[in-house]
Amino acid sequence: MDTNNSDHIIAGEGKVFRRISDGFVFSNEIYLGYTYYLGGEKLIEPLRELPEHFEEIDDPDSEEYVDLED
């Protein structure tokens, strides 16, 4: 997390963020705010994103990434 801005989170080396609720993969750096869609569905009320809504995963674009689900 950016110590100067709590709405700015940064993943570790070779990692990116995935939103836990719908599995959407983001880059290695996110500015948190409100989301209006989850899983392609428009929300009735916008959701304030928090760091705990995300998890760090290995970057799927990395040459070292192996998808064990296939």
XYZ file of N, CA and C in Angstrom:
210
model
N 0.846 -1.186 0.000
C 0.000 0.000 0.000
C 0.881 1.235 0.000
N 0.423 2.223 -0.708
C 1.114 3.511 -0.758
C 0.925 4.195 0.599
N 2.005 4.489 1.296
C 1.902 5.089 2.627
C 1.362 6.518 2.585
N 1.421 7.166 1.424
C 0.918 8.526 1.288
C -0.537 8.576 0.818
N -1.063 7.449 0.331
C -2.429 7.414 -0.201
C -3.007 6.025 0.047
N -3.912 5.905 1.001
C -4.467 4.595 1.358
C -5.383 4.024 0.280
N -5.764 4.816 -0.712
C -6.569 4.323 -1.838
C -5.705 3.832 -2.994
N -4.411 3.792 -2.806
C -3.476 3.353 -3.836
C -2.774 2.097 -3.324
N -3.057 0.954 -3.964
C -2.400 -0.285 -3.540
C -1.505 -0.803 -4.663
N -0.395 -1.374 -4.268
C 0.627 -1.837 -5.204
C 0.959 -3.282 -4.868
N 0.897 -4.146 -5.879
C 1.207 -5.560 -5.691
C 2.711 -5.779 -5.660
N 3.105 -6.913 -5.135
C 4.514 -7.274 -5.092
C 5.062 -7.593 -6.474
N 6.343 -7.760 -6.540
C 7.048 -8.076 -7.786
C 6.447 -9.321 -8.437
N 6.082 -9.221 -9.721
C 5.534 -10.346 -10.473
C 4.100 -10.705 -10.113
N 3.424 -9.826 -9.386
C 2.047 -10.072 -8.948
C 1.098 -9.034 -9.543
N -0.178 -9.396 -9.612
C -1.253 -8.491 -10.004
C -2.397 -8.695 -9.021
N -3.414 -7.856 -9.125
C -4.566 -7.978 -8.240
C -5.729 -8.657 -8.945
N -6.452 -9.477 -8.182
C -7.690 -10.085 -8.663
C -8.779 -9.735 -7.658
N -9.923 -9.239 -8.178
C -11.039 -8.939 -7.297
C -11.665 -10.266 -6.876
N -11.795 -10.474 -5.592
C -12.254 -11.748 -5.038
C -13.686 -12.061 -5.461
N -14.563 -11.072 -5.464
C -15.979 -11.313 -5.714
C -16.296 -11.825 -7.113
N -15.566 -11.355 -8.135
C -15.891 -11.787 -9.497
C -14.693 -12.314 -10.285
N -13.506 -12.319 -9.680
C -12.327 -12.873 -10.338
C -11.702 -11.972 -11.382
N -12.162 -10.734 -11.514
C -11.606 -9.823 -12.505
C -10.153 -9.513 -12.148
N -9.265 -9.628 -13.135
C -7.830 -9.403 -12.925
C -7.467 -7.986 -13.352
N -6.786 -7.290 -12.454
C -6.323 -5.927 -12.689
C -4.809 -5.949 -12.874
N -4.220 -4.786 -12.971
C -2.763 -4.690 -13.083
C -2.130 -4.804 -11.698
N -0.881 -4.435 -11.601
C -0.157 -4.528 -10.324
C -0.348 -3.290 -9.449
N -1.158 -2.352 -9.922
C -1.358 -1.110 -9.189
C -2.814 -0.662 -9.366
N -3.487 -0.353 -8.254
C -4.904 0.044 -8.306
C -5.114 1.286 -7.447
N -5.916 2.201 -7.960
C -6.437 3.311 -7.172
C -7.878 2.947 -6.828
N -8.154 2.736 -5.562
C -9.473 2.314 -5.121
C -10.463 3.468 -5.187
N -11.693 3.121 -5.436
C -12.763 4.105 -5.497
C -14.080 3.365 -5.447
N -15.011 3.774 -6.261
C -16.304 3.105 -6.340
C -16.367 2.290 -7.616
N -16.968 1.119 -7.537
C -17.220 0.333 -8.731
C -18.725 0.303 -8.952
N -19.101 0.344 -10.199
C -20.508 0.385 -10.565
C -20.974 -0.933 -11.182
N -20.017 -1.831 -11.468
C -20.318 -3.126 -12.069
C -19.528 -4.215 -11.359
N -20.132 -5.360 -11.189
C -19.443 -6.555 -10.690
C -19.868 -7.728 -11.549
N -18.897 -8.452 -12.061
C -19.212 -9.606 -12.901
C -20.031 -9.248 -14.120
N -19.837 -8.030 -14.648
C -20.570 -7.588 -15.827
C -21.983 -7.106 -15.541
N -22.393 -7.136 -14.297
C -23.740 -6.699 -13.907
C -23.674 -5.337 -13.236
N -24.563 -4.424 -13.664
C -24.609 -3.102 -13.044
C -25.179 -3.218 -11.635
N -24.515 -2.578 -10.689
C -24.964 -2.585 -9.298
C -26.057 -1.541 -9.093
N -27.001 -1.835 -8.230
C -28.047 -0.874 -7.892
C -27.430 0.323 -7.182
N -26.489 0.033 -6.317
C -25.785 1.070 -5.570
C -24.281 0.844 -5.736
N -23.500 1.876 -6.069
C -22.053 1.693 -6.220
C -21.415 1.130 -4.946
N -20.375 0.350 -5.132
C -19.665 -0.281 -4.026
C -18.321 0.405 -3.826
N -18.052 0.821 -2.607
C -16.749 1.410 -2.269
C -15.746 0.277 -2.149
N -14.734 0.270 -3.010
C -13.726 -0.784 -2.998
C -12.763 -0.587 -1.839
N -12.377 -1.704 -1.237
C -11.425 -1.720 -0.135
C -10.292 -2.679 -0.480
N -9.115 -2.499 0.115
C -8.002 -3.415 -0.179
C -8.356 -4.884 0.052
N -9.191 -5.161 1.047
C -9.532 -6.560 1.334
C -10.464 -7.182 0.298
N -10.935 -6.415 -0.673
C -11.742 -6.958 -1.766
C -10.867 -7.588 -2.851
N -9.555 -7.464 -2.695
C -8.614 -7.927 -3.713
C -7.601 -8.899 -3.116
N -7.073 -9.750 -3.997
C -5.986 -10.636 -3.597
C -4.871 -10.511 -4.621
N -3.652 -10.727 -4.171
C -2.508 -10.729 -5.078
C -2.346 -12.126 -5.652
N -2.164 -12.188 -6.962
C -1.913 -13.465 -7.632
C -0.699 -13.294 -8.531
N -0.120 -14.420 -8.970
C 0.969 -14.353 -9.940
C 0.436 -13.735 -11.225
N 1.239 -12.908 -11.859
C 0.848 -12.230 -13.093
C 0.630 -13.257 -14.204
N -0.611 -13.389 -14.717
C -0.868 -14.376 -15.769
C -0.159 -14.057 -17.080
N 0.302 -12.825 -17.266
C 1.046 -12.462 -18.474
C 2.528 -12.757 -18.350
N 2.943 -13.185 -17.166
C 4.342 -13.497 -16.925
C 4.689 -14.837 -17.577
N 5.915 -14.949 -18.050
C 6.382 -16.203 -18.652
C 6.424 -17.333 -17.629
N 6.498 -16.974 -16.352
C 6.625 -17.980 -15.286
C 5.256 -18.461 -14.789
N 4.162 -17.871 -15.252
C 2.821 -18.215 -14.774
C 2.384 -19.569 -15.325
N 1.846 -20.405 -14.447
C 1.299 -21.708 -14.838
C -0.119 -21.783 -14.301
N -1.117 -21.980 -15.181
C -2.506 -22.092 -14.747
C -2.781 -23.544 -14.410
N -2.956 -23.839 -13.129
C -3.168 -25.204 -12.679
C -4.606 -25.670 -12.865
N -5.514 -24.764 -13.248
C -6.902 -25.133 -13.427
C -7.176 -25.769 -14.779
N -6.271 -25.633 -15.734
C -6.470 -26.235 -17.080
C -6.054 -27.681 -17.103
